[in-house]
GROMACS .gro file of N, CA and C in nm:
model
  300
    1MET      N    1 -17.348   8.923  -5.304
    1MET     CA    2 -17.261   8.872  -5.390
    1MET      C    3 -17.119   8.896  -5.351
    2GLY      N    4 -17.077   9.027  -5.351
    2GLY     CA    5 -16.950   9.069  -5.323
    2GLY      C    6 -16.902   9.023  -5.195
    3LEU      N    7 -16.977   9.026  -5.089
    3LEU     CA    8 -16.943   8.958  -4.971
    3LEU      C    9 -16.899   8.820  -4.955
    4LEU      N   10 -16.989   8.755  -5.042
    4LEU     CA   11 -16.946   8.594  -5.054
    4LEU      C   12 -16.821   8.572  -5.127
    5LEU      N   13 -16.795   8.647  -5.236
    5LEU     CA   14 -16.692   8.646  -5.318
    5LEU      C   15 -16.544   8.681  -5.222
    6ARG      N   16 -16.574   8.798  -5.152
    6ARG     CA   17 -16.463   8.824  -5.066
    6ARG      C   18 -16.419   8.730  -4.962
    7ARG      N   19 -16.526   8.647  -4.918
    7ARG     CA   20 -16.509   8.541  -4.799
    7ARG      C   21 -16.430   8.413  -4.850
    8THR      N   22 -16.400   8.397  -4.962
    8THR     CA   23 -16.326   8.284  -5.033
    8THR      C   24 -16.210   8.299  -5.110
    9ALA      N   25 -16.111   8.227  -5.093
    9ALA     CA   26 -16.009   8.243  -5.198
    9ALA      C   27 -16.011   8.139  -5.283
   10ASP      N   28 -16.088   8.031  -5.251
   10ASP     CA   29 -16.084   7.898  -5.334
   10ASP      C   30 -16.159   7.928  -5.472
   11PRO      N   31 -16.093   7.884  -5.575
   11PRO     CA   32 -16.141   7.925  -5.707
   11PRO      C   33 -16.282   7.850  -5.746
   12TRP      N   34 -16.309   7.723  -5.695
   12TRP     CA   35 -16.415   7.650  -5.715
   12TRP      C   36 -16.520   7.712  -5.636
   13GLU      N   37 -16.509   7.761  -5.513
   13GLU     CA   38 -16.611   7.815  -5.434
   13GLU      C   39 -16.639   7.952  -5.482
   14ARG      N   40 -16.555   8.032  -5.547
   14ARG     CA   41 -16.584   8.157  -5.598
   14ARG      C   42 -16.667   8.125  -5.739
   15ALA      N   43 -16.642   8.032  -5.814
   15ALA     CA   44 -16.719   8.007  -5.927
   15ALA      C   45 -16.843   7.952  -5.884
   16ALA      N   46 -16.868   7.888  -5.772
   16ALA     CA   47 -17.001   7.841  -5.738
   16ALA      C   48 -17.090   7.958  -5.674
   17VAL      N   49 -17.029   8.074  -5.624
   17VAL     CA   50 -17.106   8.180  -5.591
   17VAL      C   51 -17.165   8.247  -5.701
   18LEU      N   52 -17.087   8.265  -5.812
   18LEU     CA   53 -17.126   8.321  -5.942
   18LEU      C   54 -17.231   8.232  -6.004
   19ALA      N   55 -17.216   8.112  -6.001
   19ALA     CA   56 -17.317   8.016  -6.060
   19ALA      C   57 -17.431   7.999  -5.988
   20SER      N   58 -17.446   8.036  -5.875
   20SER     CA   59 -17.574   8.030  -5.788
   20SER      C   60 -17.677   8.135  -5.824
   21VAL      N   61 -17.634   8.231  -5.886
   21VAL     CA   62 -17.731   8.333  -5.924
   21VAL      C   63 -17.782   8.314  -6.082
   22LEU      N   64 -17.738   8.234  -6.153
   22LEU     CA   65 -17.779   8.204  -6.302
   22LEU      C   66 -17.898   8.112  -6.288
   23PRO      N   67 -17.995   8.160  -6.379
   23PRO     CA   68 -18.101   8.056  -6.401
   23PRO      C   69 -18.046   7.921  -6.457
   24GLN      N   70 -18.116   7.826  -6.421
   24GLN     CA   71 -18.049   7.677  -6.452
   24GLN      C   72 -18.025   7.656  -6.612
   25GLU      N   73 -18.119   7.703  -6.685
   25GLU     CA   74 -18.086   7.695  -6.833
   25GLU      C   75 -17.948   7.758  -6.874
   26GLU      N   76 -17.913   7.877  -6.823
   26GLU     CA   77 -17.790   7.960  -6.839
   26GLU      C   78 -17.676   7.873  -6.778
   27LEU      N   79 -17.692   7.818  -6.673
   27LEU     CA   80 -17.592   7.755  -6.612
   27LEU      C   81 -17.553   7.627  -6.696
   28ARG      N   82 -17.649   7.560  -6.734
   28ARG     CA   83 -17.608   7.430  -6.824
   28ARG      C   84 -17.552   7.473  -6.950
   29GLU      N   85 -17.582   7.582  -7.008
   29GLU     CA   86 -17.508   7.627  -7.126
   29GLU      C   87 -17.367   7.685  -7.088
   30ALA      N   88 -17.351   7.739  -6.968
   30ALA     CA   89 -17.226   7.793  -6.947
   30ALA      C   90 -17.130   7.682  -6.888
   31VAL      N   91 -17.189   7.578  -6.835
   31VAL     CA   92 -17.100   7.470  -6.764
   31VAL      C   93 -17.165   7.343  -6.828
   32PRO      N   94 -17.132   7.296  -6.953
   32PRO     CA   95 -17.184   7.175  -7.013
   32PRO      C   96 -17.143   7.053  -6.932
   33ASP      N   97 -17.036   7.050  -6.873
   33ASP     CA   98 -16.993   6.923  -6.783
   33ASP      C   99 -17.082   6.906  -6.677
   34PRO      N  100 -17.153   6.778  -6.670
   34PRO     CA  101 -17.237   6.763  -6.545
   34PRO      C  102 -17.165   6.740  -6.399
   35ALA      N  103 -17.032   6.683  -6.419
   35ALA     CA  104 -16.941   6.667  -6.320
   35ALA      C  105 -16.923   6.823  -6.244
   36GLU      N  106 -16.875   6.899  -6.320
   36GLU     CA  107 -16.853   7.059  -6.268
   36GLU      C  108 -16.976   7.108  -6.222
   37ARG      N  109 -17.091   7.079  -6.287
   37ARG     CA  110 -17.209   7.132  -6.213
   37ARG      C  111 -17.241   7.084  -6.066
   38ILE      N  112 -17.206   6.960  -6.058
   38ILE     CA  113 -17.240   6.900  -5.924
   38ILE      C  114 -17.139   6.962  -5.835
   39VAL      N  115 -17.018   6.996  -5.859
   39VAL     CA  116 -16.916   7.044  -5.771
   39VAL      C  117 -16.970   7.180  -5.745
   40LEU      N  118 -17.027   7.273  -5.842
   40LEU     CA  119 -17.065   7.401  -5.810
   40LEU      C  120 -17.185   7.387  -5.728
   41ALA      N  121 -17.274   7.304  -5.753
   41ALA     CA  122 -17.408   7.293  -5.650
   41ALA      C  123 -17.364   7.254  -5.511
   42ALA      N  124 -17.272   7.169  -5.498
   42ALA     CA  125 -17.215   7.137  -5.378
   42ALA      C  126 -17.157   7.240  -5.296
   43LEU      N  127 -17.085   7.330  -5.373
   43LEU     CA  128 -17.004   7.451  -5.300
   43LEU      C  129 -17.102   7.571  -5.300
   44ALA      N  130 -17.219   7.568  -5.359
   44ALA     CA  131 -17.306   7.686  -5.349
   44ALA      C  132 -17.330   7.747  -5.222
   45PRO      N  133 -17.334   7.864  -5.219
   45PRO     CA  134 -17.372   7.939  -5.079
   45PRO      C  135 -17.511   7.892  -5.038
   46PRO      N  136 -17.524   7.882  -4.904
   46PRO     CA  137 -17.651   7.855  -4.855
   46PRO      C  138 -17.744   7.958  -4.874
   47PRO      N  139 -17.882   7.948  -4.850
   47PRO     CA  140 -17.978   8.052  -4.855
   47PRO      C  141 -17.959   8.157  -4.758
   48PRO      N  142 -17.970   8.286  -4.795
   48PRO     CA  143 -17.936   8.386  -4.674
   48PRO      C  144 -18.025   8.364  -4.580
   49TYR      N  145 -17.989   8.419  -4.446
   49TYR     CA  146 -18.057   8.425  -4.323
   49TYR      C  147 -18.195   8.468  -4.337
   50GLY      N  148 -18.300   8.382  -4.279
   50GLY     CA  149 -18.432   8.438  -4.301
   50GLY      C  150 -18.509   8.404  -4.438
   51HIS      N  151 -18.433   8.321  -4.500
   51HIS     CA  152 -18.504   8.263  -4.632
   51HIS      C  153 -18.621   8.186  -4.591
   52PRO      N  154 -18.746   8.216  -4.653
   52PRO     CA  155 -18.865   8.163  -4.600
   52PRO      C  156 -18.875   8.019  -4.648
   53GLN      N  157 -18.941   7.946  -4.569
   53GLN     CA  158 -18.942   7.800  -4.565
   53GLN      C  159 -19.102   7.756  -4.643
   54ILE      N  160 -19.189   7.843  -4.638
   54ILE     CA  161 -19.314   7.813  -4.704
   54ILE      C  162 -19.284   7.806  -4.863
   55PRO      N  163 -19.330   7.700  -4.925
   55PRO     CA  164 -19.306   7.683  -5.064
   55PRO      C  165 -19.325   7.827  -5.153
   56ALA      N  166 -19.433   7.878  -5.151
   56ALA     CA  167 -19.464   7.985  -5.228
   56ALA      C  168 -19.380   8.097  -5.192
   57ALA      N  169 -19.347   8.130  -5.076
   57ALA     CA  170 -19.254   8.262  -5.030
   57ALA      C  171 -19.112   8.221  -5.082
   58ALA      N  172 -19.074   8.081  -5.063
   58ALA     CA  173 -18.940   8.040  -5.096
   58ALA      C  174 -18.934   8.058  -5.257
   59ALA      N  175 -19.021   8.037  -5.320
   59ALA     CA  176 -19.021   8.036  -5.489
   59ALA      C  177 -19.002   8.177  -5.518
   60VAL      N  178 -19.071   8.293  -5.458
   60VAL     CA  179 -19.066   8.430  -5.473
   60VAL      C  180 -18.915   8.453  -5.432
   61ALA      N  181 -18.872   8.419  -5.329
   61ALA     CA  182 -18.732   8.457  -5.281
   61ALA      C  183 -18.639   8.409  -5.385
   62LEU      N  184 -18.641   8.298  -5.425
   62LEU     CA  185 -18.548   8.232  -5.503
   62LEU      C  186 -18.544   8.303  -5.650
   63ARG      N  187 -18.659   8.354  -5.694
   63ARG     CA  188 -18.674   8.422  -5.815
   63ARG      C  189 -18.605   8.570  -5.803
   64LEU      N  190 -18.607   8.637  -5.667
   64LEU     CA  191 -18.531   8.742  -5.639
   64LEU      C  192 -18.390   8.736  -5.636
   65LEU      N  193 -18.340   8.609  -5.602
   65LEU     CA  194 -18.198   8.594  -5.583
   65LEU      C  195 -18.139   8.539  -5.729
   66ARG      N  196 -18.211   8.518  -5.823
   66ARG     CA  197 -18.168   8.484  -5.952
   66ARG      C  198 -18.130   8.609  -6.061
   67ALA      N  199 -18.035   8.606  -6.121
   67ALA     CA  200 -17.998   8.709  -6.234
   67ALA      C  201 -18.107   8.706  -6.321
   68GLU      N  202 -18.179   8.818  -6.362
   68GLU     CA  203 -18.294   8.814  -6.470
   68GLU      C  204 -18.263   8.902  -6.596
   69PRO      N  205 -18.227   9.026  -6.576
   69PRO     CA  206 -18.203   9.108  -6.684
   69PRO      C  207 -18.118   9.042  -6.781
   70PRO      N  208 -18.120   9.045  -6.917
   70PRO     CA  209 -17.997   8.989  -6.981
   70PRO      C  210 -17.876   9.050  -6.976
   71ASP      N  211 -17.850   9.175  -6.929
   71ASP     CA  212 -17.726   9.221  -6.916
   71ASP      C  213 -17.663   9.167  -6.794
   72GLU      N  214 -17.750   9.153  -6.685
   72GLU     CA  215 -17.701   9.095  -6.541
   72GLU      C  216 -17.672   8.958  -6.569
   73VAL      N  217 -17.737   8.866  -6.637
   73VAL     CA  218 -17.704   8.745  -6.674
   73VAL      C  219 -17.577   8.736  -6.762
   74HIS      N  220 -17.553   8.822  -6.861
   74HIS     CA  221 -17.451   8.822  -6.927
   74HIS      C  222 -17.310   8.847  -6.836
   75TRP      N  223 -17.333   8.934  -6.743
   75TRP     CA  224 -17.230   8.974  -6.643
   75TRP      C  225 -17.214   8.857  -6.565
   76TYR      N  226 -17.279   8.794  -6.511
   76TYR     CA  227 -17.257   8.672  -6.426
   76TYR      C  228 -17.198   8.564  -6.483
   77ARG      N  229 -17.252   8.538  -6.614
   77ARG     CA  230 -17.208   8.428  -6.681
   77ARG      C  231 -17.045   8.458  -6.739
   78THR      N  232 -17.010   8.587  -6.783
   78THR     CA  233 -16.882   8.600  -6.831
   78THR      C  234 -16.789   8.609  -6.688
   79SER      N  235 -16.852   8.635  -6.566
   79SER     CA  236 -16.767   8.633  -6.460
   79SER      C  237 -16.745   8.481  -6.429
   80LEU      N  238 -16.839   8.400  -6.453
   80LEU     CA  239 -16.837   8.263  -6.428
   80LEU      C  240 -16.747   8.195  -6.528
   81ASP      N  241 -16.744   8.238  -6.645
   81ASP     CA  242 -16.653   8.159  -6.742
   81ASP      C  243 -16.509   8.200  -6.700
   82PHE      N  244 -16.488   8.318  -6.649
   82PHE     CA  245 -16.346   8.369  -6.611
   82PHE      C  246 -16.317   8.293  -6.473
   83ALA      N  247 -16.401   8.292  -6.376
   83ALA     CA  248 -16.362   8.196  -6.262
   83ALA      C  249 -16.340   8.058  -6.281
   84LEU      N  250 -16.408   7.984  -6.395
   84LEU     CA  251 -16.392   7.838  -6.406
   84LEU      C  252 -16.273   7.829  -6.497
   85THR      N  253 -16.216   7.923  -6.562
   85THR     CA  254 -16.071   7.900  -6.627
   85THR      C  255 -15.968   7.898  -6.522
   86GLY      N  256 -15.983   7.972  -6.410
   86GLY     CA  257 -15.887   7.959  -6.297
   86GLY      C  258 -15.894   7.844  -6.234
   87ALA      N  259 -16.037   7.795  -6.202
   87ALA     CA  260 -16.076   7.677  -6.126
   87ALA      C  261 -16.033   7.567  -6.169
   88ARG      N  262 -16.032   7.554  -6.304
   88ARG     CA  263 -16.011   7.409  -6.375
   88ARG      C  264 -15.870   7.369  -6.370
   89GLY      N  265 -15.780   7.448  -6.332
   89GLY     CA  266 -15.654   7.401  -6.307
   89GLY      C  267 -15.629   7.349  -6.156
   90GLN      N  268 -15.739   7.364  -6.069
   90GLN     CA  269 -15.714   7.335  -5.942
   90GLN      C  270 -15.804   7.197  -5.890
   91PRO      N  271 -15.784   7.150  -5.797
   91PRO     CA  272 -15.844   7.020  -5.751
   91PRO      C  273 -15.994   7.046  -5.726
   92LYS      N  274 -16.086   6.951  -5.759
   92LYS     CA  275 -16.213   6.979  -5.734
   92LYS      C  276 -16.248   6.919  -5.605
   93SER      N  277 -16.282   7.005  -5.515
   93SER     CA  278 -16.325   6.949  -5.366
   93SER      C  279 -16.435   7.027  -5.313
   94THR      N  280 -16.513   6.949  -5.227
   94THR     CA  281 -16.617   7.011  -5.158
   94THR      C  282 -16.594   7.046  -5.035
   95GLY      N  283 -16.465   7.022  -4.987
   95GLY     CA  284 -16.414   7.075  -4.841
   95GLY      C  285 -16.487   6.976  -4.746
   96GLU      N  286 -16.541   7.044  -4.641
   96GLU     CA  287 -16.603   6.969  -4.544
   96GLU      C  288 -16.722   6.880  -4.590
   97ARG      N  289 -16.769   6.907  -4.696
   97ARG     CA  290 -16.904   6.834  -4.756
   97ARG      C  291 -16.845   6.709  -4.824
   98GLY      N  292 -16.711   6.687  -4.826
   98GLY     CA  293 -16.672   6.551  -4.891
   98GLY      C  294 -16.601   6.575  -5.027
   99PRO      N  295 -16.521   6.500  -5.096
   99PRO     CA  296 -16.457   6.499  -5.214
   99PRO      C  297 -16.568   6.471  -5.317
  100THR      N  298 -16.526   6.516  -5.433
  100THR     CA  299 -16.618   6.463  -5.542
  100THR      C  300 -16.565   6.351  -5.631
   0.00000   0.00000   0.00000
């Protein structure tokens, strides 16, 4: 997570990194605007190298990549709130993936 956050200075990409580890229900609560969730999903980092392609193994890997303990979820959600505060003043762009 730290490596991904250090690799970008773009506020929307930073928010997308933080959002990528939150469970979907937490993300919907933290980011109620569907348009913002679309931007975050478009900017989300790709699965790590070697991520399994077999559905059962991919489901296990995905569970391991999500924040689960309440204190961890709270930390990422608070960090996402802070990142979005800065990002909302910037243009929403998905870079090479095309504008939103």
